[in-house]
PDB file of C-alpha atoms in Angstrom:
ATOM      1  CA  MET A   1     122.148  84.465  48.643  1.00 55.00           C
ATOM      2  CA  PHE A   2     120.725  83.046  51.853  1.00 59.00           C
ATOM      3  CA  ALA A   3     120.785  79.522  50.433  1.00 68.00           C
ATOM      4  CA  ARG A   4     124.464  79.830  49.486  1.00 72.00           C
ATOM      5  CA  SER A   5     125.341  81.113  52.964  1.00 77.00           C
ATOM      6  CA  PHE A   6     123.444  78.257  54.546  1.00 76.00           C
ATOM      7  CA  LEU A   7     125.253  75.688  52.401  1.00 78.00           C
ATOM      8  CA  ARG A   8     128.631  77.192  53.310  1.00 79.00           C
ATOM      9  CA  TYR A   9     127.681  76.713  56.957  1.00 80.00           C
ATOM     10  CA  ILE A  10     126.629  73.101  56.322  1.00 80.00           C
ATOM     11  CA  PHE A  11     129.842  72.204  54.524  1.00 79.00           C
ATOM     12  CA  SER A  12     132.054  73.831  57.166  1.00 82.00           C
ATOM     13  CA  ALA A  13     130.160  72.723  60.304  1.00 81.00           C
ATOM     14  CA  PHE A  14     129.607  69.139  59.130  1.00 81.00           C
ATOM     15  CA  PRO A  15     132.524  68.229  56.864  1.00 82.00           C
ATOM     16  CA  LEU A  16     132.727  64.763  55.344  1.00 83.00           C
ATOM     17  CA  ALA A  17     136.125  63.085  55.612  1.00 84.00           C
ATOM     18  CA  ASP A  18     135.612  60.963  52.520  1.00 85.00           C
ATOM     19  CA  PRO A  19     136.322  63.106  49.416  1.00 85.00           C
ATOM     20  CA  GLY A  20     133.940  61.086  47.255  1.00 86.00           C
ATOM     21  CA  LEU A  21     131.014  61.459  49.663  1.00 86.00           C
ATOM     22  CA  ALA A  22     131.815  65.150  50.151  1.00 85.00           C
ATOM     23  CA  SER A  23     131.681  65.695  46.393  1.00 87.00           C
ATOM     24  CA  GLN A  24     128.369  63.847  46.097  1.00 86.00           C
ATOM     25  CA  ALA A  25     126.871  65.854  48.968  1.00 84.00           C
ATOM     26  CA  ARG A  26     127.956  69.149  47.430  1.00 83.00           C
ATOM     27  CA  THR A  27     126.533  68.175  44.034  1.00 83.00           C
ATOM     28  CA  LEU A  28     123.183  67.110  45.497  1.00 80.00           C
ATOM     29  CA  LEU A  29     122.773  70.063  47.842  1.00 78.00           C
ATOM     30  CA  THR A  30     123.674  72.734  45.314  1.00 76.00           C
ATOM     31  CA  ARG A  31     121.379  71.616  42.506  1.00 72.00           C
ATOM     32  CA  ALA A  32     118.338  73.811  41.900  1.00 64.00           C
ATOM     33  CA  SER A  33     115.726  71.196  42.778  1.00 54.00           C
ATOM     34  CA  THR A  34     117.110  70.913  46.308  1.00 47.00           C
ATOM     35  CA  LEU A  35     116.754  74.616  47.070  1.00 48.00           C
ATOM     36  CA  ASP A  36     113.612  75.395  45.088  1.00 50.00           C
ATOM     37  CA  ILE A  37     110.791  72.986  45.891  1.00 46.00           C
ATOM     38  CA  HIS A  38     107.433  73.844  44.287  1.00 45.00           C
ATOM     39  CA  TRP A  39     104.290  72.672  46.042  1.00 43.00           C
ATOM     40  CA  SER A  40     101.507  74.108  43.902  1.00 41.00           C
ATOM     41  CA  VAL A  41     101.834  71.726  40.960  1.00 38.00           C
ATOM     42  CA  GLY A  42      99.394  69.093  39.787  1.00 40.00           C
ATOM     43  CA  ARG A  43      95.719  68.631  39.189  1.00 40.00           C
ATOM     44  CA  THR A  44      94.791  68.177  42.845  1.00 41.00           C
ATOM     45  CA  SER A  45      97.251  70.473  44.607  1.00 41.00           C
ATOM     46  CA  ARG A  46      96.003  73.333  46.765  1.00 43.00           C
ATOM     47  CA  SER A  47      97.750  76.601  47.400  1.00 41.00           C
ATOM     48  CA  PRO A  48      96.783  79.966  48.934  1.00 39.00           C
ATOM     49  CA  THR A  49      98.254  81.680  45.843  1.00 39.00           C
ATOM     50  CA  PRO A  50      97.334  79.932  42.576  1.00 37.00           C
ATOM     51  CA  SER A  51     100.145  79.585  40.062  1.00 36.00           C
ATOM     52  CA  PRO A  52      99.691  80.045  36.287  1.00 36.00           C
ATOM     53  CA  GLY A  53      98.631  76.865  34.540  1.00 35.00           C
ATOM     54  CA  VAL A  54      97.698  75.018  37.733  1.00 34.00           C
ATOM     55  CA  ASN A  55      94.290  73.392  37.922  1.00 36.00           C
ATOM     56  CA  ARG A  56      92.391  74.965  40.815  1.00 36.00           C
ATOM     57  CA  SER A  57      89.783  72.202  41.007  1.00 36.00           C
ATOM     58  CA  ARG A  58      88.313  72.046  44.534  1.00 38.00           C
ATOM     59  CA  ARG A  59      87.265  68.416  44.243  1.00 41.00           C
ATOM     60  CA  TRP A  60      89.107  65.203  44.986  1.00 46.00           C
ATOM     61  CA  PRO A  61      89.689  63.191  41.826  1.00 46.00           C
ATOM     62  CA  THR A  62      87.148  60.493  41.131  1.00 43.00           C
ATOM     63  CA  ALA A  63      89.800  57.833  40.604  1.00 47.00           C
ATOM     64  CA  ALA A  64      89.205  54.458  42.218  1.00 47.00           C
ATOM     65  CA  CYS A  65      91.937  55.077  44.788  1.00 50.00           C
ATOM     66  CA  TYR A  66      89.958  57.764  46.656  1.00 56.00           C
ATOM     67  CA  HIS A  67      86.938  57.307  48.849  1.00 59.00           C
ATOM     68  CA  THR A  68      85.382  60.495  47.492  1.00 61.00           C
ATOM     69  CA  LYS A  69      82.316  60.376  49.731  1.00 65.00           C
ATOM     70  CA  VAL A  70      84.221  60.305  53.011  1.00 72.00           C
ATOM     71  CA  MET A  71      87.830  61.464  52.774  1.00 77.00           C
ATOM     72  CA  PRO A  72      87.359  65.164  51.810  1.00 71.00           C
ATOM     73  CA  LYS A  73      84.940  65.670  54.703  1.00 73.00           C
ATOM     74  CA  LEU A  74      87.140  63.698  57.064  1.00 76.00           C
ATOM     75  CA  ILE A  75      90.324  65.709  56.543  1.00 73.00           C
ATOM     76  CA  GLY A  76      88.626  69.083  56.105  1.00 73.00           C
ATOM     77  CA  TYR A  77      90.081  69.912  52.667  1.00 72.00           C
ATOM     78  CA  SER A  78      88.716  69.393  49.197  1.00 70.00           C
ATOM     79  CA  THR A  79      92.149  68.843  47.652  1.00 74.00           C
ATOM     80  CA  MET A  80      95.646  67.783  48.699  1.00 78.00           C
ATOM     81  CA  TRP A  81      99.222  68.774  47.926  1.00 82.00           C
ATOM     82  CA  ARG A  82     100.871  67.091  44.988  1.00 82.00           C
ATOM     83  CA  HIS A  83     103.357  65.087  47.100  1.00 85.00           C
ATOM     84  CA  GLN A  84     100.447  63.829  49.211  1.00 86.00           C
ATOM     85  CA  GLN A  85      98.608  62.747  46.082  1.00 84.00           C
ATOM     86  CA  GLU A  86     101.694  60.964  44.756  1.00 87.00           C
ATOM     87  CA  VAL A  87     102.137  59.091  48.057  1.00 89.00           C
ATOM     88  CA  PHE A  88      98.446  58.202  48.020  1.00 88.00           C
ATOM     89  CA  GLU A  89      98.705  56.701  44.561  1.00 87.00           C
ATOM     90  CA  ALA A  90     101.983  54.900  45.313  1.00 90.00           C
ATOM     91  CA  VAL A  91     100.509  53.266  48.423  1.00 91.00           C
ATOM     92  CA  ARG A  92      97.441  52.285  46.440  1.00 88.00           C
ATOM     93  CA  ASP A  93      99.780  50.512  44.025  1.00 89.00           C
ATOM     94  CA  ASN A  94     101.396  48.600  46.943  1.00 90.00           C
ATOM     95  CA  ARG A  95     104.746  50.376  46.591  1.00 92.00           C
ATOM     96  CA  HIS A  96     107.142  51.299  49.381  1.00 91.00           C
ATOM     97  CA  VAL A  97     107.336  55.069  49.845  1.00 91.00           C
ATOM     98  CA  LEU A  98     109.876  57.536  51.259  1.00 90.00           C
ATOM     99  CA  VAL A  99     108.460  61.029  51.893  1.00 89.00           C
ATOM    100  CA  ALA A 100     111.096  63.768  52.062  1.00 86.00           C
ATOM    101  CA  THR A 101     109.669  67.301  52.003  1.00 82.00           C
ATOM    102  CA  GLY A 102     110.071  70.456  54.064  1.00 79.00           C
ATOM    103  CA  THR A 103     108.953  71.044  57.624  1.00 78.00           C
ATOM    104  CA  GLY A 104     105.225  71.720  57.857  1.00 80.00           C
ATOM    105  CA  SER A 105     104.541  70.420  54.337  1.00 82.00           C
ATOM    106  CA  GLY A 106     102.186  67.643  55.447  1.00 84.00           C
ATOM    107  CA  LYS A 107     104.399  64.547  55.580  1.00 86.00           C
ATOM    108  CA  THR A 108     102.304  63.045  58.376  1.00 86.00           C
ATOM    109  CA  GLU A 109      99.119  63.489  56.365  1.00 87.00           C
ATOM    110  CA  SER A 110     100.859  61.903  53.378  1.00 89.00           C
ATOM    111  CA  PHE A 111     100.898  58.499  55.041  1.00 90.00           C
ATOM    112  CA  LEU A 112      97.763  58.931  57.141  1.00 90.00           C
ATOM    113  CA  TYR A 113      95.417  59.656  54.230  1.00 88.00           C
ATOM    114  CA  PRO A 114      95.978  56.393  52.306  1.00 90.00           C
ATOM    115  CA  ILE A 115      95.891  54.341  55.503  1.00 92.00           C
ATOM    116  CA  VAL A 116      92.607  55.831  56.694  1.00 90.00           C
ATOM    117  CA  ASP A 117      91.125  55.587  53.201  1.00 88.00           C
ATOM    118  CA  ASP A 118      91.996  51.888  53.064  1.00 90.00           C
ATOM    119  CA  LEU A 119      90.547  51.270  56.533  1.00 90.00           C
ATOM    120  CA  ILE A 120      87.284  52.882  55.442  1.00 87.00           C
ATOM    121  CA  ARG A 121      87.113  50.469  52.524  1.00 87.00           C
ATOM    122  CA  GLN A 122      87.949  47.503  54.739  1.00 88.00           C
ATOM    123  CA  ARG A 123      85.222  48.497  57.184  1.00 86.00           C
ATOM    124  CA  GLU A 124      82.684  48.545  54.359  1.00 84.00           C
ATOM    125  CA  GLN A 125      83.769  44.979  53.567  1.00 86.00           C
ATOM    126  CA  GLY A 126      83.272  43.883  57.179  1.00 85.00           C
ATOM    127  CA  THR A 127      86.806  44.127  58.623  1.00 84.00           C
ATOM    128  CA  THR A 128      86.673  46.313  61.736  1.00 84.00           C
ATOM    129  CA  SER A 129      89.331  44.985  64.134  1.00 86.00           C
ATOM    130  CA  GLY A 130      92.930  43.851  64.146  1.00 92.00           C
ATOM    131  CA  ILE A 131      96.077  45.931  63.746  1.00 94.00           C
ATOM    132  CA  ALA A 132      96.415  47.007  60.120  1.00 94.00           C
ATOM    133  CA  ALA A 133      98.946  49.833  60.567  1.00 95.00           C
ATOM    134  CA  ILE A 134     101.829  50.407  62.991  1.00 95.00           C
ATOM    135  CA  VAL A 135     103.279  53.915  63.117  1.00 94.00           C
ATOM    136  CA  ILE A 136     106.695  53.982  64.805  1.00 93.00           C
ATOM    137  CA  TYR A 137     108.303  57.079  66.314  1.00 90.00           C
ATOM    138  CA  PRO A 138     111.817  57.650  67.656  1.00 86.00           C
ATOM    139  CA  MET A 139     110.489  59.457  70.728  1.00 85.00           C
ATOM    140  CA  ASN A 140     107.264  59.574  72.739  1.00 88.00           C
ATOM    141  CA  ALA A 141     106.742  63.324  72.238  1.00 87.00           C
ATOM    142  CA  LEU A 142     106.242  62.785  68.507  1.00 87.00           C
ATOM    143  CA  ALA A 143     103.906  59.863  69.135  1.00 90.00           C
ATOM    144  CA  ASN A 144     101.801  61.971  71.503  1.00 89.00           C
ATOM    145  CA  ASP A 145     101.566  64.742  68.905  1.00 87.00           C
ATOM    146  CA  GLN A 146     100.404  62.231  66.302  1.00 87.00           C
ATOM    147  CA  LEU A 147      97.825  60.850  68.726  1.00 92.00           C
ATOM    148  CA  ASP A 148      96.301  64.324  68.984  1.00 89.00           C
ATOM    149  CA  ARG A 149      96.049  64.546  65.191  1.00 87.00           C
ATOM    150  CA  LEU A 150      94.258  61.205  65.029  1.00 90.00           C
ATOM    151  CA  ARG A 151      91.797  62.424  67.630  1.00 92.00           C
ATOM    152  CA  ASP A 152      90.810  65.297  65.360  1.00 89.00           C
ATOM    153  CA  MET A 153      90.750  63.151  62.218  1.00 88.00           C
ATOM    154  CA  LEU A 154      88.890  60.081  63.519  1.00 89.00           C
ATOM    155  CA  GLY A 155      87.064  61.302  66.627  1.00 90.00           C
ATOM    156  CA  GLY A 156      83.313  60.828  66.382  1.00 86.00           C
ATOM    157  CA  THR A 157      83.464  59.033  63.028  1.00 84.00           C
ATOM    158  CA  GLY A 158      83.199  55.427  64.169  1.00 81.00           C
ATOM    159  CA  ILE A 159      85.575  54.610  61.335  1.00 75.00           C
ATOM    160  CA  SER A 160      88.510  53.061  63.119  1.00 78.00           C
ATOM    161  CA  PHE A 161      89.916  52.318  66.554  1.00 90.00           C
ATOM    162  CA  PHE A 162      93.404  53.620  67.289  1.00 94.00           C
ATOM    163  CA  GLY A 163      95.692  53.567  70.298  1.00 95.00           C
ATOM    164  CA  LEU A 164      99.065  54.642  71.653  1.00 95.00           C
ATOM    165  CA  TRP A 165     101.253  52.082  73.447  1.00 95.00           C
ATOM    166  CA  THR A 166     104.468  53.402  74.978  1.00 94.00           C
ATOM    167  CA  GLY A 167     106.083  53.120  78.386  1.00 91.00           C
ATOM    168  CA  THR A 168     103.685  55.720  79.788  1.00 91.00           C
ATOM    169  CA  THR A 169     100.459  54.077  78.580  1.00 94.00           C
ATOM    170  CA  PRO A 170      98.252  53.163  81.599  1.00 94.00           C
ATOM    171  CA  ASP A 171      97.861  49.452  82.307  1.00 93.00           C
ATOM    172  CA  LYS A 172      94.159  49.466  83.142  1.00 93.00           C
ATOM    173  CA  GLY A 173      91.163  51.556  82.218  1.00 89.00           C
ATOM    174  CA  GLN A 174      90.790  52.892  85.759  1.00 91.00           C
ATOM    175  CA  ASP A 175      94.309  54.328  85.541  1.00 92.00           C
ATOM    176  CA  VAL A 176      93.502  56.532  82.530  1.00 93.00           C
ATOM    177  CA  GLU A 177      93.635  60.234  83.393  1.00 91.00           C
ATOM    178  CA  VAL A 178      92.549  61.589  79.998  1.00 93.00           C
ATOM    179  CA  ASP A 179      88.916  62.730  79.792  1.00 94.00           C
ATOM    180  CA  ARG A 180      86.746  60.504  77.595  1.00 94.00           C
ATOM    181  CA  PHE A 181      84.127  62.160  75.380  1.00 94.00           C
ATOM    182  CA  ALA A 182      80.802  60.609  76.304  1.00 90.00           C
ATOM    183  CA  GLY A 183      78.916  61.178  73.061  1.00 87.00           C
ATOM    184  CA  SER A 184      79.281  59.836  69.544  1.00 86.00           C
ATOM    185  CA  SER A 185      78.638  63.000  67.515  1.00 89.00           C
ATOM    186  CA  ARG A 186      81.665  64.174  65.519  1.00 89.00           C
ATOM    187  CA  ASP A 187      80.486  67.795  65.469  1.00 90.00           C
ATOM    188  CA  ALA A 188      79.996  67.801  69.236  1.00 93.00           C
ATOM    189  CA  PHE A 189      83.409  66.205  69.801  1.00 93.00           C
ATOM    190  CA  LEU A 190      85.229  68.726  67.615  1.00 92.00           C
ATOM    191  CA  ALA A 191      83.314  71.599  69.253  1.00 94.00           C
ATOM    192  CA  GLU A 192      84.417  70.417  72.696  1.00 94.00           C
ATOM    193  CA  ARG A 193      88.016  70.150  71.476  1.00 93.00           C
ATOM    194  CA  ARG A 194      87.876  73.717  70.099  1.00 93.00           C
ATOM    195  CA  GLN A 195      86.437  75.019  73.354  1.00 95.00           C
ATOM    196  CA  ARG A 196      89.230  73.403  75.351  1.00 94.00           C
ATOM    197  CA  ARG A 197      91.860  74.956  73.095  1.00 93.00           C
ATOM    198  CA  GLU A 198      90.298  78.394  73.392  1.00 94.00           C
ATOM    199  CA  GLU A 199      90.102  78.115  77.182  1.00 93.00           C
ATOM    200  CA  ALA A 200      93.732  77.009  77.387  1.00 93.00           C
ATOM    201  CA  GLN A 201      94.841  79.898  75.199  1.00 92.00           C
ATOM    202  CA  ALA A 202      92.860  82.423  77.247  1.00 92.00           C
ATOM    203  CA  GLU A 203      94.270  81.068  80.530  1.00 92.00           C
ATOM    204  CA  ASP A 204      97.800  80.520  79.125  1.00 90.00           C
ATOM    205  CA  ARG A 205      97.966  76.840  80.050  1.00 91.00           C
ATOM    206  CA  ALA A 206      98.191  73.443  78.409  1.00 89.00           C
ATOM    207  CA  VAL A 207      95.106  72.065  76.672  1.00 90.00           C
ATOM    208  CA  ARG A 208      93.232  69.382  78.596  1.00 91.00           C
ATOM    209  CA  PRO A 209      93.209  66.335  76.275  1.00 92.00           C
ATOM    210  CA  LEU A 210      89.936  64.744  75.254  1.00 94.00           C
ATOM    211  CA  ALA A 211      89.796  61.185  73.956  1.00 94.00           C
ATOM    212  CA  PRO A 212      87.029  60.099  71.557  1.00 94.00           C
ATOM    213  CA  GLN A 213      85.209  56.798  71.742  1.00 93.00           C
ATOM    214  CA  GLU A 214      87.428  55.468  68.948  1.00 93.00           C
ATOM    215  CA  GLU A 215      90.609  55.771  71.047  1.00 94.00           C
ATOM    216  CA  CYS A 216      92.050  52.916  73.117  1.00 95.00           C
ATOM    217  CA  CYS A 217      93.516  54.686  76.152  1.00 95.00           C
ATOM    218  CA  SER A 218      95.096  51.804  78.103  1.00 95.00           C
ATOM    219  CA  GLU A 219      97.077  48.645  77.441  1.00 94.00           C
ATOM    220  CA  GLU A 220      94.097  46.599  78.576  1.00 94.00           C
ATOM    221  CA  GLU A 221      91.796  48.371  76.112  1.00 95.00           C
ATOM    222  CA  ILE A 222      94.247  47.895  73.237  1.00 95.00           C
ATOM    223  CA  GLU A 223      94.431  44.165  73.926  1.00 93.00           C
ATOM    224  CA  VAL A 224      90.639  43.861  74.049  1.00 92.00           C
ATOM    225  CA  ARG A 225      89.550  46.192  71.217  1.00 92.00           C
ATOM    226  CA  ARG A 226      92.446  45.415  68.838  1.00 92.00           C
ATOM    227  CA  PRO A 227      92.798  48.896  67.265  1.00 93.00           C
ATOM    228  CA  ARG A 228      93.307  49.278  63.532  1.00 94.00           C
ATOM    229  CA  ILE A 229      96.120  51.834  63.984  1.00 95.00           C
ATOM    230  CA  LEU A 230      98.793  51.398  66.665  1.00 96.00           C
ATOM    231  CA  LEU A 231     101.198  54.206  67.564  1.00 96.00           C
ATOM    232  CA  THR A 232     104.372  53.240  69.405  1.00 94.00           C
ATOM    233  CA  ASN A 233     108.171  53.581  69.449  1.00 91.00           C
ATOM    234  CA  TYR A 234     110.699  51.066  68.186  1.00 87.00           C
ATOM    235  CA  ARG A 235     111.776  49.863  71.644  1.00 87.00           C
ATOM    236  CA  GLN A 236     108.200  49.321  72.795  1.00 92.00           C
ATOM    237  CA  LEU A 237     107.383  47.505  69.570  1.00 91.00           C
ATOM    238  CA  GLU A 238     110.255  45.111  70.159  1.00 88.00           C
ATOM    239  CA  ILE A 239     108.828  44.315  73.598  1.00 90.00           C
ATOM    240  CA  LEU A 240     105.290  43.857  72.270  1.00 92.00           C
ATOM    241  CA  THR A 241     106.396  41.458  69.540  1.00 89.00           C
ATOM    242  CA  THR A 242     108.525  39.289  71.818  1.00 88.00           C
ATOM    243  CA  ARG A 243     106.600  39.164  75.088  1.00 87.00           C
ATOM    244  CA  ALA A 244     103.510  37.180  75.992  1.00 86.00           C
ATOM    245  CA  PRO A 245     100.633  37.888  76.080  1.00 87.00           C
ATOM    246  CA  GLU A 246     101.122  41.095  74.057  1.00 90.00           C
ATOM    247  CA  VAL A 247     102.530  39.185  71.097  1.00 90.00           C
ATOM    248  CA  THR A 248      99.045  37.794  70.483  1.00 90.00           C
ATOM    249  CA  LEU A 249      98.094  41.275  69.225  1.00 91.00           C
ATOM    250  CA  PHE A 250     100.004  40.480  66.063  1.00 91.00           C
ATOM    251  CA  ALA A 251      98.969  36.846  65.653  1.00 87.00           C
ATOM    252  CA  GLU A 252      96.932  36.686  62.451  1.00 84.00           C
ATOM    253  CA  ALA A 253      96.606  40.492  62.491  1.00 90.00           C
ATOM    254  CA  PRO A 254      95.810  41.972  59.043  1.00 91.00           C
ATOM    255  CA  LEU A 255      98.995  44.067  59.216  1.00 92.00           C
ATOM    256  CA  LYS A 256      99.552  45.959  55.982  1.00 93.00           C
ATOM    257  CA  TYR A 257     101.342  49.215  56.854  1.00 94.00           C
ATOM    258  CA  LEU A 258     104.586  49.800  58.753  1.00 93.00           C
ATOM    259  CA  VAL A 259     105.458  53.499  59.008  1.00 93.00           C
ATOM    260  CA  PHE A 260     108.716  54.934  60.359  1.00 91.00           C
ATOM    261  CA  ASP A 261     108.255  58.618  61.103  1.00 88.00           C
ATOM    262  CA  GLU A 262     111.419  60.776  61.233  1.00 85.00           C
ATOM    263  CA  ALA A 263     113.244  58.000  59.364  1.00 83.00           C
ATOM    264  CA  HIS A 264     116.469  60.037  59.208  1.00 81.00           C
ATOM    265  CA  THR A 265     116.946  59.495  62.963  1.00 82.00           C
ATOM    266  CA  TYR A 266     117.303  55.724  62.539  1.00 80.00           C
ATOM    267  CA  ALA A 267     121.083  55.614  62.231  1.00 78.00           C
ATOM    268  CA  GLY A 268     123.814  53.616  63.949  1.00 76.00           C
ATOM    269  CA  ALA A 269     122.636  51.353  66.763  1.00 73.00           C
ATOM    270  CA  VAL A 270     119.086  52.734  66.562  1.00 72.00           C
ATOM    271  CA  GLY A 271     118.934  51.947  62.860  1.00 74.00           C
ATOM    272  CA  ALA A 272     120.276  48.448  63.480  1.00 71.00           C
ATOM    273  CA  GLU A 273     117.580  47.811  66.096  1.00 67.00           C
ATOM    274  CA  GLY A 274     114.825  49.197  63.891  1.00 67.00           C
ATOM    275  CA  ARG A 275     115.733  47.453  60.657  1.00 67.00           C
ATOM    276  CA  LEU A 276     113.594  44.663  59.300  1.00 63.00           C
ATOM    277  CA  PRO A 277     115.194  41.223  59.505  1.00 60.00           C
ATOM    278  CA  ASP A 278     116.552  39.630  56.371  1.00 61.00           C
ATOM    279  CA  PRO A 279     114.491  36.742  55.002  1.00 58.00           C
ATOM    280  CA  PRO A 280     115.827  33.338  56.023  1.00 59.00           C
ATOM    281  CA  PRO A 281     118.174  31.712  53.495  1.00 62.00           C
ATOM    282  CA  PRO A 282     116.673  28.964  51.354  1.00 60.00           C
ATOM    283  CA  ARG A 283     117.025  25.476  52.712  1.00 57.00           C
ATOM    284  CA  PRO A 284     119.728  23.457  50.987  1.00 58.00           C
ATOM    285  CA  GLY A 285     118.464  20.704  48.765  1.00 51.00           C
ATOM    286  CA  PRO A 286     119.198  17.049  49.459  1.00 50.00           C
ATOM    287  CA  GLU A 287     122.753  16.012  48.867  1.00 47.00           C
ATOM    288  CA  VAL A 288     123.300  13.694  45.932  1.00 43.00           C
ATOM    289  CA  ALA A 289     125.918  10.981  46.317  1.00 40.00           C
ATOM    290  CA  ARG A 290     128.424  10.864  43.509  1.00 38.00           C
TER     291      ARG A 290
END
C-alpha cells in the first residue's frame, strides 16, 4: 500500500512529457523486483535474520579472487552481502560495474573491497606507490565522509597510502590542522578513534579527526608519497590532469580504477564535464591515385 502511494506521488510530482518514456518508467517502477529487493541471498551473504535455504557460512570463500588472510580482518566482517560479492567478482574479471542498491546497503564498500584487495596483492608483488584508484565525488562533503571510512579501514595497516585532494586540501604539511596518529599499531589507532567518538558524543560536539600514518594530508604530501587511492571531485580532477606540476601524478601511474560515486548526479553540464573522452578516430590511410 505504501509503495503504491509513493509511486503515485512520483508519477504526479515528476511527470515525463514523453509518453514513451513515461510508459517505460511506469513499467520499470511498478514491477515486483523494483519494490522488493532481497539482500540475504547467496553463499556469502550476511543477515541479522537468516532466511530459509540461505547458507550461513561465516567464512569468506576461498576463491582466488579473495585475499582470505587479510580482507575479513580488515573490514571487520567474515562475510559480505550478495551484491558486494557480485561486484567483487565482476571487478576481478575486469568488467565495468554499476552498483544500484538502497541507501545504507553498502554501495561504498562494494567498490572499496575489490580495490583494497587488489592493492594488497600488488603490495605483495612489490608495487607500493603510484595512483591505482581515483574515487570521484560530486561534492566535498561526500569525499570527506569517504575519507573517514578509509581511515578506519586502512589506518594502522601499512597496506596503502591514500589522500584527499579538493579545494580545501592544505598546500603544505605545516598547514595541516588534523591530528596525526604518532604510532603504527592498528589496535591503538582504532582505540583512539573510538575514544574520540565517545568523548564527542558525551560532550555533544563534532568528533576531532585523527589521521593515520597511511594518510596523505596535504597537496605536498600527495605529490611526494604518491598515494594508491586518491579521493577528489570532478572539477579538481580536471585541474590536476591539466596543470603542471600536478599532472605528473598521473604520468606512468598504474591507474586501474576510476570510480564515480553518486553517479546519478552526473547529468546535464556536470555529466558532460565528467564523461570520458571518446577515443580518437583512426587515421586515414594513404590516398591511392586512380
